[in-house]
Amino acid sequence: MGPLRAAAARGLRRGGGRRAASAAREGSKASAACGGRPAPPSALHLFGDPAEVEALRGSLLAWYDKCKRDLPWRALAVTEKDVNRRAYAVWVSEIMLQQTQVATVIDYYNRWMQKWPTLQALAEASLEEVNELWAGLGYYSRGKRLQEAARKVVSELAGQMPRTAEDLQKLLPGVGRYTAGAIASISYGQATGVVDGNVIRVLCRLRCIGADPSSPAVIDRLWAMANALVDGSRPGDFNQALMELGATVCTPKAPLCGECPVKQHCRARLRVEKELALASQKLLGKLPAVPDVEDCGLLAGLWEFPSVPLAPGLQQEQQREVLLDHLQAWTGQPVPAGSLRFIGEVVHIFSHIHQTYVVYSLSLDGDVTLDLASCPSRWVTEEEFRASAVSTAMKKVLRACERQRGEESGRAKGSKRKRGAKPVGSTRPGTQLSLRTFLRAPNPP
């Protein structure tokens, strides 16, 4: 099993980069919760050191200059002097590369640019011609939208491509945030980032981000990260280098970590190395201290119950002593040992880690002021708890407390019914007998 955690009180506090979480509170008055904003990401998941950013840029660009693939659209982006033709060349490549592999696109791209080397030439073509050349590339609406946008540039924008990512996305049909960023950075040198599937994978691994990368909140964070990372002097090359890294080295399966130019900045790689070292130590019978579940940033930024790590092998009384000391520091007042009640154990799996929570509940009378200076905390009701940013593990802990409360309530009601119970056969006139009562043999007189 994994490490043990003890816990108590339904006050919540903000989870940090190196904390786990636990417990619940029973029978006390909870004050209204403070209005909560979405939790900020842990520093673990960000690029907070300017020196690291500069080093990463330099290493990635040096690798790209040496190892980049020779692709026709890259050659045109470098050699084409006319800014409109350069932007058009990049635009065509980006549309073709959507949902299609590079090796397949190369031949189609060369034939397209040979037949329609400019926006004006494409605008004058018929849809039948476009579809004929596109045949076999798939997703035919891409070619149609590309031609429609080219006609708009010619007829409404005097043949001049928009010059910023914002205008490209706003004025050209079929051009989204990624395509606009790619055109603007590669063709115009605008210092704007790009986020596609390859970039998502690279950034998530570099910062050990395990959240769902398809969620809007995570996507927004990744865009902010890409914009912060992009090299101002070579934005187009940097963006292409980031995508190239994801396509050729940082692949979905079996990434070539040994060949990665930025492996020293990769926190996912560091995590894997720590896991391998731990596995080796286990095989050799040399078990280190149990690693904190938050070493991987798994609960960073979430609200948690007050909790404290427990050393292996502690008896229940020793667990109570450790937790009482922790709670006294948290509440700023002595906590009566008798008010701390054992609830049970809750097991939750974080990725590969089995975490066991030893759960206690605590009833506090009167108002308890929490020291916000030492730890961001707040009291919440059960309804506010469910609306807060808490982990699945914390919800399990609360359910364990609710189950015990329900069982105790049921036992109390049962004992009351026993004390005032009537004989089985005694019912008020007009009362419907239950099936169980109906089938039960009558009591002897």
CSV table of N, CA and C in Angstrom, one decimal, residues 47 52 55-60 63 202 205-208 242 245 249-250 255-273:
chain,number,residue,atom,x,y,z
A,47,PHE,N,6.9,27.9,-16.3
A,47,PHE,CA,8.3,28.3,-16.6
A,47,PHE,C,8.5,29.6,-15.9
A,52,GLU,N,16.0,29.7,-17.2
A,52,GLU,CA,15.6,28.4,-17.8
A,52,GLU,C,15.0,28.6,-19.2
A,55,ALA,N,17.7,29.3,-21.7
A,55,ALA,CA,18.4,28.1,-22.0
A,55,ALA,C,17.6,27.2,-22.9
A,56,LEU,N,16.3,27.0,-22.6
A,56,LEU,CA,15.5,26.1,-23.4
A,56,LEU,C,15.4,26.6,-24.8
A,57,ARG,N,15.2,27.9,-25.0
A,57,ARG,CA,15.1,28.5,-26.3
A,57,ARG,C,16.4,28.2,-27.1
A,58,GLY,N,17.5,28.5,-26.5
A,58,GLY,CA,18.8,28.2,-27.2
A,58,GLY,C,19.0,26.8,-27.6
A,59,SER,N,18.8,25.9,-26.6
A,59,SER,CA,19.0,24.5,-26.9
A,59,SER,C,18.0,24.0,-28.0
A,60,LEU,N,16.8,24.4,-28.0
A,60,LEU,CA,15.8,23.9,-29.0
A,60,LEU,C,16.1,24.5,-30.4
A,63,TRP,N,19.2,22.8,-31.9
A,63,TRP,CA,18.8,21.4,-32.4
A,63,TRP,C,18.1,21.5,-33.7
A,202,VAL,N,4.5,18.1,-26.0
A,202,VAL,CA,5.8,18.6,-25.5
A,202,VAL,C,5.7,19.4,-24.2
A,205,ARG,N,4.7,17.4,-21.1
A,205,ARG,CA,5.7,16.6,-20.6
A,205,ARG,C,6.8,17.5,-20.0
A,206,LEU,N,7.1,18.6,-20.6
A,206,LEU,CA,8.2,19.4,-20.0
A,206,LEU,C,7.8,19.9,-18.6
A,207,ARG,N,6.5,20.2,-18.4
A,207,ARG,CA,6.1,20.7,-17.1
A,207,ARG,C,5.3,19.6,-16.3
A,208,CYS,N,5.3,18.4,-16.7
A,208,CYS,CA,4.7,17.3,-16.0
A,208,CYS,C,3.2,17.6,-15.7
A,242,LEU,N,9.4,23.6,-31.9
A,242,LEU,CA,8.6,22.9,-30.9
A,242,LEU,C,7.7,21.8,-31.5
A,245,LEU,N,10.0,18.9,-32.7
A,245,LEU,CA,10.4,18.1,-31.5
A,245,LEU,C,9.3,17.1,-31.2
A,249,VAL,N,10.8,13.5,-32.0
A,249,VAL,CA,11.5,13.0,-30.8
A,249,VAL,C,10.5,12.7,-29.7
A,250,CYS,N,9.7,13.7,-29.3
A,250,CYS,CA,8.8,13.6,-28.2
A,250,CYS,C,7.5,13.0,-28.7
A,255,PRO,N,8.9,7.8,-26.8
A,255,PRO,CA,9.7,9.0,-27.1
A,255,PRO,C,11.2,8.8,-27.0
A,256,LEU,N,11.9,9.5,-27.8
A,256,LEU,CA,13.4,9.3,-27.8
A,256,LEU,C,14.0,10.3,-26.8
A,257,CYS,N,13.8,10.1,-25.5
A,257,CYS,CA,14.2,11.0,-24.5
A,257,CYS,C,15.8,11.3,-24.5
A,258,GLY,N,16.5,10.2,-24.9
A,258,GLY,CA,18.0,10.4,-24.9
A,258,GLY,C,18.4,11.4,-26.0
A,259,GLU,N,17.6,11.6,-27.0
A,259,GLU,CA,18.0,12.5,-28.1
A,259,GLU,C,17.4,13.9,-28.0
A,260,CYS,N,16.6,14.1,-26.9
A,260,CYS,CA,15.9,15.3,-26.8
A,260,CYS,C,16.8,16.5,-26.4
A,261,PRO,N,16.8,17.6,-27.1
A,261,PRO,CA,17.7,18.7,-26.8
A,261,PRO,C,17.3,19.5,-25.5
A,262,VAL,N,16.1,19.3,-25.0
A,262,VAL,CA,15.7,20.0,-23.8
A,262,VAL,C,15.3,19.1,-22.7
A,263,LYS,N,15.9,17.9,-22.7
A,263,LYS,CA,15.6,16.9,-21.7
A,263,LYS,C,16.0,17.3,-20.3
A,264,GLN,N,16.9,18.2,-20.2
A,264,GLN,CA,17.3,18.7,-18.8
A,264,GLN,C,16.2,19.6,-18.2
A,265,HIS,N,15.3,20.1,-19.1
A,265,HIS,CA,14.2,20.9,-18.6
A,265,HIS,C,12.9,20.1,-18.4
A,266,CYS,N,12.9,18.8,-18.7
A,266,CYS,CA,11.7,18.0,-18.7
A,266,CYS,C,11.4,17.4,-17.4
A,267,ARG,N,10.3,17.8,-16.8
A,267,ARG,CA,10.0,17.3,-15.4
A,267,ARG,C,9.3,16.0,-15.5
A,268,ALA,N,8.7,15.6,-16.6
A,268,ALA,CA,8.1,14.3,-16.8
A,268,ALA,C,9.3,13.2,-16.8
A,269,ARG,N,10.4,13.6,-17.5
A,269,ARG,CA,11.5,12.7,-17.5
A,269,ARG,C,12.1,12.5,-16.1
A,270,LEU,N,12.2,13.6,-15.4
A,270,LEU,CA,12.7,13.6,-14.0
A,270,LEU,C,11.9,12.7,-13.2
A,271,ARG,N,10.6,12.7,-13.3
A,271,ARG,CA,9.7,11.9,-12.6
A,271,ARG,C,9.9,10.4,-12.9
A,272,VAL,N,10.0,10.1,-14.2
A,272,VAL,CA,10.2,8.7,-14.6
A,272,VAL,C,11.6,8.2,-14.0
A,273,GLU,N,12.6,9.0,-14.0
A,273,GLU,CA,13.9,8.6,-13.5
A,273,GLU,C,13.8,8.3,-12.0
